[in-house]
């Protein structure tokens, strides 16, 4: 029985597949087939070698995974549920590879799609959809993580050009990207001079506001360097970026959604994808543990015959099914246009933390063999530590849900 068939029959105890349309099942099966064929045979070695398999980019593009939820400009125009299902299948392979799709599609392409001019969309999105152009998304800084409003990177209008200075940290794909979306502070006066300050906004000229910039990575003064010796997301790439007097044309600024609304529109897309994706890693972990336990003999019986093992498998599968139902409900709300921000936070927070617990518990079933690359749970658990931290930590999402319940903002 292939892993794909096993996924349907063994862990889908609530028959969630029956709630999916034919188009959604088709997306699921196409991405699952790709993961089975191209990712599973190689992922342990890539993780060991800290290798991001760039050779998969054209095939991911061919599957329509880059910007698959964006309409037009050569993008997929698929539904939110289809996008979520694709993320779950990719992350069943590896969180690092799902991250590639999130960075390219949910972050870099969405930044242009939601905040860019028509000309910017025409220029960048079609080639990003085909993977000819790789993008990255620079929001986090060495001293500004959960609180991006404290960012120090800034852009100044000098002789008709924007001059960017600052530093970014943890930026996915930056050393292989052709284009970077850089979030930086600009003065209201400069935004007005560039013709991108909203009419009717009466803020004083010297106030600083966050804006996005499209920065080709070949720009003089732009430097990216990979972060080494990671213990998580090893088949993926995160980088430091330095901006030293990096000059871009006046029309490199994203004209719409000034302030943190700009990047947050993108983060919401990525968080939505993670709420689905993390469960793929959990599901894959259960699959490995179940297969192993059914053939591993101890004290004269397979591990599956012991009540303690069955309790672990039952609890994990119930938690997985609950998370999948939450993701599906979130996706249906997203497609209906009724999804609310606290719902994204609930699903991102809980589905990631449940998935980490599942991956770790599965590792216990594998015994000593579970610490080798022959099995997926410990790799998934290590990757999920990053997933738990990026796109809003547990604490940040807890505070968002807490604010919804109490009406009190307790962030600072
Ligand atoms: C693998 C990986 C990929 C990433 N990719 C990108 C990317 O492509 N682009 C990008 O811009 N960024 C990226 N990031 C950065 C990521 O978004 C940040 O790491 C994240 O926002 C947390 O910021 P920080 O690491 O600076 O931690 P901090 O913000 O310093 O947080 C440290 C701890 O303090 C807690 N904390 C912070 N504020 C509060 C509070 N008010 N109340 C209670 N607790 C609080 C946090 O929850 C956390 O537990 C990536 C990170 C990783 C690890």
Coordinates of N, CA and C in Angstrom, one line a residue, residues 68-267:
X68 N -0.5 30.1 -5.8 CA -1.6 29.4 -6.4 C -3.0 30.0 -6.0
X69 N -3.0 30.8 -4.9 CA -4.2 31.4 -4.5 C -4.4 32.8 -5.1
X70 N -3.5 33.2 -5.9 CA -3.6 34.6 -6.5 C -4.3 34.5 -7.9
X71 N -5.2 35.4 -8.2 CA -5.9 35.4 -9.4 C -5.1 36.2 -10.5
X72 N -5.1 35.7 -11.7 CA -4.5 36.4 -12.8 C -2.9 36.4 -12.8
X73 N -2.3 37.1 -13.7 CA -0.8 37.3 -13.8 C -0.1 35.9 -13.8
X74 N -0.8 35.0 -14.5 CA -0.1 33.6 -14.6 C -0.2 32.8 -13.4
X75 N -0.9 33.3 -12.4 CA -1.0 32.5 -11.1 C -2.2 31.5 -11.1
X76 N -2.3 30.7 -10.1 CA -3.2 29.6 -10.2 C -4.7 29.9 -10.0
X77 N -5.0 30.9 -9.2 CA -6.4 31.3 -9.0 C -7.1 30.2 -8.3
X78 N -6.5 29.4 -7.5 CA -7.1 28.2 -6.8 C -7.8 28.7 -5.5
X79 N -8.7 27.9 -5.0 CA -9.4 28.3 -3.8 C -8.5 28.2 -2.6
X80 N -8.9 28.8 -1.5 CA -8.1 28.8 -0.2 C -8.0 27.3 0.3
X81 N -9.1 26.6 0.1 CA -9.0 25.2 0.6 C -8.0 24.4 -0.3
X82 N -8.0 24.6 -1.6 CA -7.1 23.9 -2.4 C -5.6 24.3 -2.0
X83 N -5.4 25.5 -1.8 CA -4.1 26.0 -1.4 C -3.7 25.3 -0.1
X84 N -4.6 25.3 0.9 CA -4.3 24.6 2.2 C -4.0 23.2 2.0
X85 N -4.8 22.5 1.2 CA -4.5 21.0 1.0 C -3.1 20.8 0.4
X86 N -2.8 21.7 -0.5 CA -1.5 21.5 -1.2 C -0.4 21.7 -0.1
X87 N -0.6 22.7 0.8 CA 0.4 22.9 1.9 C 0.5 21.7 2.8
X88 N -0.6 21.1 3.1 CA -0.6 19.9 4.0 C 0.2 18.8 3.3
X89 N 0.0 18.6 2.0 CA 0.7 17.5 1.3 C 2.2 17.8 1.2
X90 N 2.6 19.1 1.0 CA 4.0 19.4 0.9 C 4.7 19.2 2.2
X91 N 4.0 19.6 3.3 CA 4.6 19.6 4.6 C 4.7 18.1 5.1
X92 N 3.9 17.2 4.5 CA 4.0 15.8 4.9 C 5.4 15.4 4.4
X93 N 5.9 16.0 3.3 CA 7.3 15.8 2.9 C 8.3 16.4 3.8
X94 N 8.2 17.7 3.9 CA 9.1 18.4 4.8 C 8.7 19.9 5.0
X95 N 8.7 20.4 6.2 CA 8.3 21.8 6.5 C 9.2 22.8 5.7
X96 N 10.4 22.4 5.5 CA 11.4 23.3 4.8 C 10.9 23.6 3.4
X97 N 10.4 22.5 2.7 CA 10.0 22.7 1.3 C 8.6 23.4 1.3
X98 N 7.8 23.1 2.2 CA 6.5 23.9 2.3 C 6.9 25.4 2.5
X99 N 7.9 25.7 3.3 CA 8.3 27.0 3.6 C 8.7 27.8 2.3
X100 N 9.4 27.0 1.4 CA 9.8 27.6 0.1 C 8.5 28.2 -0.6
X101 N 7.4 27.4 -0.6 CA 6.2 27.9 -1.3 C 5.6 29.0 -0.5
X102 N 5.6 29.0 0.8 CA 5.1 30.1 1.6 C 5.8 31.4 1.3
X103 N 7.2 31.3 1.3 CA 8.0 32.5 1.1 C 7.7 33.1 -0.3
X104 N 7.8 32.2 -1.3 CA 7.6 32.7 -2.6 C 6.1 33.2 -2.9
X105 N 5.1 32.4 -2.5 CA 3.8 32.7 -2.8 C 3.1 33.6 -1.8
X106 N 3.0 33.1 -0.5 CA 2.2 33.8 0.5 C 2.9 35.1 0.9
X107 N 4.2 35.1 0.8 CA 4.9 36.4 1.3 C 5.3 37.3 0.1
X108 N 6.3 36.9 -0.7 CA 6.8 37.8 -1.7 C 5.8 38.1 -2.8
X109 N 5.1 37.1 -3.3 CA 4.1 37.4 -4.4 C 2.9 38.1 -3.8
X110 N 2.4 37.7 -2.6 CA 1.3 38.3 -2.1 C 1.6 39.8 -1.8
X111 N 2.8 40.1 -1.4 CA 3.2 41.5 -1.1 C 2.9 42.4 -2.3
X112 N 3.3 41.8 -3.5 CA 3.1 42.6 -4.7 C 1.7 42.6 -5.2
X113 N 1.0 41.4 -5.0 CA -0.4 41.3 -5.5 C -1.3 42.2 -4.6
X114 N -1.0 42.3 -3.4 CA -2.0 43.1 -2.5 C -1.5 44.5 -2.4
X115 N -0.2 44.8 -2.5 CA 0.2 46.2 -2.2 C 0.8 46.9 -3.4
X116 N 1.0 46.1 -4.5 CA 1.7 46.7 -5.7 C 0.8 47.4 -6.7
X117 N 1.5 48.1 -7.6 CA 0.8 48.8 -8.7 C 0.5 47.8 -9.8
X118 N -0.3 48.1 -10.7 CA -0.6 47.2 -11.8 C 0.7 46.9 -12.6
X119 N 1.5 47.9 -12.8 CA 2.7 47.7 -13.5 C 3.7 46.7 -12.7
X120 N 3.8 46.9 -11.4 CA 4.6 46.0 -10.6 C 4.1 44.6 -10.7
X121 N 2.8 44.4 -10.7 CA 2.2 43.1 -10.8 C 2.5 42.4 -12.1
X122 N 2.4 43.2 -13.2 CA 2.6 42.7 -14.5 C 4.1 42.3 -14.7
X123 N 5.0 43.1 -14.1 CA 6.4 42.9 -14.2 C 6.9 41.7 -13.5
X124 N 6.4 41.5 -12.3 CA 7.0 40.5 -11.4 C 6.2 39.2 -11.3
X125 N 4.9 39.2 -11.2 CA 4.2 38.0 -10.8 C 4.2 36.9 -11.8
X126 N 4.1 37.1 -13.1 CA 4.1 36.0 -14.0 C 5.4 35.2 -13.9
X127 N 6.6 35.8 -13.8 CA 7.8 35.1 -13.7 C 8.0 34.5 -12.4
X128 N 7.4 35.0 -11.4 CA 7.5 34.4 -10.0 C 6.6 33.1 -10.0
X129 N 5.5 33.2 -10.7 CA 4.6 32.0 -10.8 C 5.3 30.8 -11.4
X130 N 6.2 31.1 -12.4 CA 6.8 30.0 -13.1 C 8.2 29.7 -12.4
X131 N 8.5 30.4 -11.4 CA 9.7 30.1 -10.7 C 11.0 30.6 -11.3
X132 N 10.8 31.3 -12.5 CA 12.0 31.9 -13.1 C 12.6 33.0 -12.2
X133 N 11.7 33.7 -11.5 CA 12.2 34.6 -10.5 C 11.8 34.1 -9.1
X134 N 12.8 34.1 -8.2 CA 12.6 33.7 -6.8 C 12.5 35.0 -6.0
X135 N 11.6 35.1 -5.1 CA 11.5 36.2 -4.2 C 11.7 35.9 -2.8
X136 N 12.0 36.9 -2.0 CA 12.1 36.8 -0.5 C 11.4 37.9 0.1
X137 N 11.2 37.9 1.4 CA 10.4 38.8 2.1 C 11.1 39.2 3.4
X138 N 11.6 40.4 3.4 CA 12.4 40.9 4.5 C 11.7 41.8 5.5
X139 N 11.2 41.2 6.6 CA 10.5 42.0 7.6 C 11.3 42.0 8.9
X140 N 11.6 40.7 9.4 CA 12.3 40.6 10.6 C 13.7 41.2 10.6
X141 N 14.1 41.7 11.8 CA 15.4 42.3 11.9 C 16.2 41.7 13.1
X142 N 17.5 41.9 13.2 CA 18.2 41.3 14.3 C 17.6 41.7 15.7
X143 N 17.0 42.9 15.7 CA 16.4 43.4 17.0 C 14.9 43.7 16.9
X144 N 14.3 43.2 15.8 CA 12.8 43.4 15.7 C 12.2 42.1 15.1
X145 N 11.6 41.3 16.0 CA 11.0 40.1 15.6 C 9.5 40.1 15.8
X146 N 9.0 39.8 17.0 CA 7.6 39.8 17.2 C 7.0 41.2 17.1
X147 N 7.8 42.2 17.3 CA 7.4 43.6 17.3 C 8.0 44.3 16.1
X148 N 7.4 44.0 14.8 CA 8.0 44.6 13.6 C 8.0 46.1 13.6
X149 N 7.1 46.7 14.4 CA 7.0 48.2 14.4 C 8.2 48.8 14.9
X150 N 9.1 48.0 15.6 CA 10.3 48.6 16.1 C 11.5 48.5 15.1
X151 N 11.2 48.2 13.9 CA 12.2 48.0 12.9 C 13.1 49.3 12.7
X152 N 14.4 49.0 12.4 CA 15.3 50.2 12.2 C 15.6 50.5 10.8
X153 N 15.3 49.5 9.9 CA 15.6 49.7 8.5 C 14.8 50.9 7.9
X154 N 15.5 51.8 7.2 CA 14.7 52.9 6.7 C 15.2 53.3 5.2
X155 N 14.3 54.0 4.6 CA 14.5 54.4 3.2 C 14.3 55.9 3.1
X156 N 15.3 56.5 2.4 CA 15.2 58.0 2.2 C 15.2 58.4 0.8
X157 N 14.4 59.3 0.4 CA 14.3 59.8 -1.0 C 15.4 60.8 -1.2
X158 N 16.4 60.4 -2.1 CA 17.5 61.3 -2.4 C 17.7 61.4 -3.9
X159 N 17.6 62.6 -4.4 CA 17.7 62.8 -5.8 C 16.9 61.9 -6.7
X160 N 15.7 61.7 -6.3 CA 14.8 60.8 -7.1 C 15.0 59.3 -7.0
X161 N 15.7 58.9 -6.0 CA 15.9 57.5 -5.7 C 15.7 57.2 -4.2
X162 N 15.2 56.0 -3.9 CA 15.2 55.5 -2.5 C 16.5 55.0 -2.1
X163 N 17.0 55.4 -1.0 CA 18.3 54.8 -0.5 C 18.0 54.1 0.8
X164 N 18.2 52.8 0.8 CA 17.8 51.9 1.9 C 19.0 51.5 2.7
X165 N 18.8 51.6 4.1 CA 19.9 51.2 5.0 C 19.3 50.4 6.1
X166 N 20.0 49.3 6.5 CA 19.5 48.5 7.7 C 19.9 47.1 7.5
X167 N 19.3 46.2 8.3 CA 19.6 44.8 8.4 C 18.4 44.0 8.6
X168 N 18.3 42.8 7.9 CA 17.2 41.9 8.1 C 17.8 40.5 8.5
X169 N 17.0 39.8 9.3 CA 17.5 38.5 9.7 C 16.4 37.4 9.5
X170 N 16.8 36.2 9.3 CA 15.9 35.0 9.1 C 15.2 35.1 7.8
X171 N 15.7 35.7 6.8 CA 14.9 35.9 5.6 C 15.1 34.7 4.6
X172 N 13.9 34.0 4.4 CA 13.9 32.8 3.6 C 14.3 33.1 2.2
X173 N 15.2 32.2 1.6 CA 15.6 32.2 0.2 C 16.4 33.4 -0.3
X174 N 16.9 34.3 0.7 CA 17.5 35.6 0.2 C 18.7 35.4 -0.6
X175 N 19.5 34.4 -0.4 CA 20.8 34.2 -1.2 C 20.5 33.6 -2.6
X176 N 19.3 33.0 -2.8 CA 19.0 32.5 -4.1 C 18.0 33.3 -4.8
X177 N 17.4 34.4 -4.2 CA 16.4 35.2 -4.7 C 16.9 36.2 -5.7
X178 N 16.1 36.5 -6.7 CA 16.4 37.6 -7.6 C 15.8 38.9 -7.1
X179 N 14.8 38.8 -6.3 CA 14.1 40.0 -5.9 C 13.7 39.9 -4.4
X180 N 13.9 41.0 -3.6 CA 13.5 41.0 -2.2 C 12.5 42.0 -2.0
X181 N 11.4 41.7 -1.2 CA 10.5 42.7 -0.7 C 11.1 43.1 0.6
X182 N 11.5 44.4 0.7 CA 12.1 44.9 1.9 C 11.1 45.9 2.6
X183 N 10.8 45.6 3.9 CA 9.9 46.6 4.6 C 10.8 47.5 5.4
X184 N 10.5 48.8 5.2 CA 11.4 49.8 5.8 C 10.6 51.0 6.2
X185 N 11.1 51.8 7.1 CA 10.4 53.1 7.5 C 10.8 54.2 6.6
X186 N 9.8 55.0 6.2 CA 10.0 56.2 5.4 C 9.2 57.4 6.1
X187 N 9.7 58.6 5.8 CA 9.0 59.7 6.4 C 7.7 60.0 5.6
X188 N 6.7 60.5 6.2 CA 5.5 60.9 5.5 C 5.9 61.9 4.4
X189 N 6.8 62.8 4.7 CA 7.3 63.8 3.7 C 7.8 63.1 2.4
X190 N 8.6 62.1 2.6 CA 9.2 61.4 1.4 C 8.1 60.6 0.7
X191 N 7.2 60.0 1.5 CA 6.1 59.3 0.8 C 5.2 60.2 0.0
X192 N 5.0 61.4 0.5 CA 4.2 62.4 -0.2 C 5.0 62.8 -1.5
X193 N 6.3 63.0 -1.4 CA 7.1 63.4 -2.5 C 7.1 62.4 -3.6
X194 N 7.0 61.1 -3.2 CA 7.0 60.0 -4.1 C 5.6 59.7 -4.7
X195 N 4.6 60.5 -4.2 CA 3.2 60.4 -4.7 C 2.5 59.1 -4.2
X196 N 2.9 58.6 -3.0 CA 2.3 57.3 -2.5 C 1.7 57.5 -1.1
X197 N 1.6 58.7 -0.7 CA 0.9 58.9 0.6 C -0.6 59.1 0.4
X198 N -1.4 58.3 1.2 CA -2.8 58.4 0.9 C -3.4 59.8 1.1
X199 N -4.3 60.1 0.2 CA -5.1 61.4 0.4 C -5.8 61.4 1.7
X200 N -5.9 62.5 2.3 CA -6.7 62.6 3.6 C -5.9 62.2 4.8
X201 N -4.7 61.6 4.7 CA -4.0 61.2 5.9 C -3.2 62.4 6.4
X202 N -3.5 62.8 7.6 CA -3.0 64.1 8.1 C -1.8 64.0 9.0
X203 N -1.2 62.8 9.0 CA 0.0 62.7 9.9 C 1.1 63.7 9.5
X204 N 1.9 64.1 10.5 CA 2.9 65.1 10.3 C 4.0 64.6 9.3
X205 N 4.6 65.5 8.6 CA 5.6 65.2 7.6 C 6.8 64.4 8.2
X206 N 7.1 64.6 9.5 CA 8.3 63.9 10.0 C 8.0 62.6 10.6
X207 N 6.7 62.2 10.6 CA 6.4 60.8 11.2 C 6.9 59.7 10.2
X208 N 7.3 58.6 10.8 CA 7.9 57.5 10.0 C 6.8 56.4 9.9
X209 N 6.6 55.9 8.7 CA 5.6 54.9 8.4 C 6.2 53.7 7.6
X210 N 5.8 52.5 7.9 CA 6.4 51.3 7.3 C 5.9 51.2 5.8
X211 N 6.8 51.0 4.9 CA 6.4 50.8 3.5 C 7.2 49.6 2.9
X212 N 6.7 49.0 1.9 CA 7.4 47.9 1.2 C 8.2 48.4 0.0
X213 N 9.3 47.8 -0.3 CA 10.1 48.1 -1.5 C 10.4 46.8 -2.3
X214 N 10.4 47.0 -3.6 CA 10.8 45.8 -4.5 C 12.3 46.1 -4.8
X215 N 13.2 45.2 -4.2 CA 14.6 45.5 -4.4 C 15.2 44.3 -5.1
X216 N 15.7 44.5 -6.4 CA 16.4 43.4 -7.0 C 17.6 43.1 -6.2
X217 N 17.9 41.8 -6.0 CA 19.0 41.4 -5.1 C 20.4 41.7 -5.7
X218 N 20.4 42.1 -7.0 CA 21.7 42.5 -7.6 C 22.0 43.9 -7.4
X219 N 21.1 44.6 -6.7 CA 21.3 46.1 -6.4 C 22.6 46.3 -5.6
X220 N 23.4 47.2 -6.0 CA 24.7 47.5 -5.2 C 24.2 47.9 -3.8
X221 N 24.9 47.4 -2.8 CA 24.6 47.7 -1.4 C 23.7 46.7 -0.8
X222 N 23.1 45.7 -1.5 CA 22.3 44.6 -1.0 C 23.2 43.4 -0.9
X223 N 23.3 42.8 0.3 CA 24.1 41.6 0.6 C 23.3 40.6 1.4
X224 N 23.4 39.3 1.0 CA 22.7 38.3 1.8 C 23.7 37.2 2.1
X225 N 23.5 36.6 3.3 CA 24.4 35.6 3.7 C 23.6 34.5 4.5
X226 N 23.8 33.2 4.1 CA 23.0 32.2 4.7 C 23.3 32.0 6.2
X227 N 22.3 31.7 7.0 CA 22.5 31.4 8.4 C 22.9 29.9 8.5
X228 N 24.0 29.6 9.1 CA 24.5 28.2 9.1 C 24.2 27.5 10.4
X229 N 24.5 26.2 10.5 CA 24.4 25.4 11.7 C 23.0 25.4 12.3
X230 N 22.0 25.4 11.5 CA 20.6 25.3 12.0 C 20.3 23.9 12.5
X231 N 19.5 23.8 13.5 CA 19.1 22.5 14.0 C 17.7 22.1 13.6
X232 N 17.1 23.0 12.8 CA 15.7 22.9 12.3 C 15.7 23.4 10.9
X233 N 14.7 23.0 10.1 CA 14.6 23.5 8.7 C 15.9 23.4 7.9
X234 N 16.5 22.2 8.0 CA 17.9 22.1 7.4 C 17.8 22.0 5.8
X235 N 16.6 21.5 5.3 CA 16.5 21.4 3.9 C 15.9 22.7 3.3
X236 N 16.2 23.8 4.0 CA 15.6 25.1 3.7 C 16.7 26.1 3.9
X237 N 16.4 27.4 3.5 CA 17.5 28.4 3.5 C 16.9 29.7 4.2
X238 N 17.6 30.1 5.2 CA 17.3 31.4 5.8 C 18.6 32.3 5.9
X239 N 18.4 33.6 5.8 CA 19.6 34.4 5.6 C 19.5 35.7 6.4
X240 N 20.7 36.3 6.6 CA 20.9 37.7 7.0 C 21.0 38.5 5.8
X241 N 20.4 39.7 5.8 CA 20.5 40.7 4.7 C 21.1 42.0 5.3
X242 N 22.1 42.5 4.6 CA 22.6 43.9 4.9 C 22.2 44.8 3.8
X243 N 21.7 46.0 4.2 CA 21.4 47.0 3.2 C 22.3 48.3 3.5
X244 N 23.2 48.5 2.6 CA 24.1 49.7 2.9 C 24.0 50.6 1.7
X245 N 23.2 51.7 1.8 CA 23.0 52.6 0.8 C 22.6 51.9 -0.5
X246 N 21.6 51.0 -0.4 CA 21.1 50.3 -1.6 C 20.1 51.2 -2.2
X247 N 20.3 51.5 -3.5 CA 19.5 52.5 -4.2 C 18.6 51.9 -5.2
X248 N 17.3 52.2 -5.1 CA 16.3 51.7 -6.1 C 15.5 52.9 -6.6
X249 N 14.9 52.7 -7.8 CA 14.1 53.9 -8.4 C 12.9 54.2 -7.5
X250 N 12.4 55.4 -7.7 CA 11.3 56.0 -6.9 C 10.1 55.1 -7.0
X251 N 9.9 54.4 -8.2 CA 8.7 53.6 -8.3 C 8.9 52.1 -7.8
X252 N 10.0 51.9 -7.0 CA 10.2 50.6 -6.4 C 9.3 50.4 -5.1
X253 N 8.7 51.5 -4.7 CA 7.9 51.4 -3.5 C 6.6 50.8 -3.8
X254 N 6.0 50.0 -2.9 CA 4.7 49.4 -3.1 C 3.7 50.5 -2.7
X255 N 2.8 50.9 -3.6 CA 2.0 52.1 -3.4 C 0.9 51.9 -2.4
X256 N 0.4 50.7 -2.2 CA -0.8 50.5 -1.4 C -0.6 50.0 0.0
X257 N -1.6 50.2 0.9 CA -1.5 49.7 2.3 C -0.3 50.2 3.1
X258 N -0.2 51.5 3.3 CA 0.9 51.9 4.1 C 0.8 51.4 5.5
X259 N 1.9 51.4 6.2 CA 1.9 50.9 7.6 C 2.1 49.4 7.7
X260 N 1.9 48.9 8.9 CA 2.1 47.4 9.1 C 1.0 46.6 8.4
X261 N -0.1 47.2 8.0 CA -1.1 46.5 7.3 C -0.5 45.8 6.0
X262 N 0.5 46.5 5.4 CA 1.1 45.9 4.2 C 1.7 44.5 4.4
X263 N 2.7 44.4 5.3 CA 3.2 43.1 5.6 C 2.2 42.1 6.3
X264 N 1.3 42.6 7.1 CA 0.4 41.7 7.8 C -0.6 41.1 6.8
X265 N -0.9 41.7 5.7 CA -1.8 41.1 4.8 C -1.1 39.8 4.2
X266 N 0.2 39.9 4.1 CA 1.0 38.7 3.6 C 1.1 37.7 4.7
X267 N 1.4 38.1 5.9 CA 1.6 37.2 7.0 C 0.3 36.4 7.2

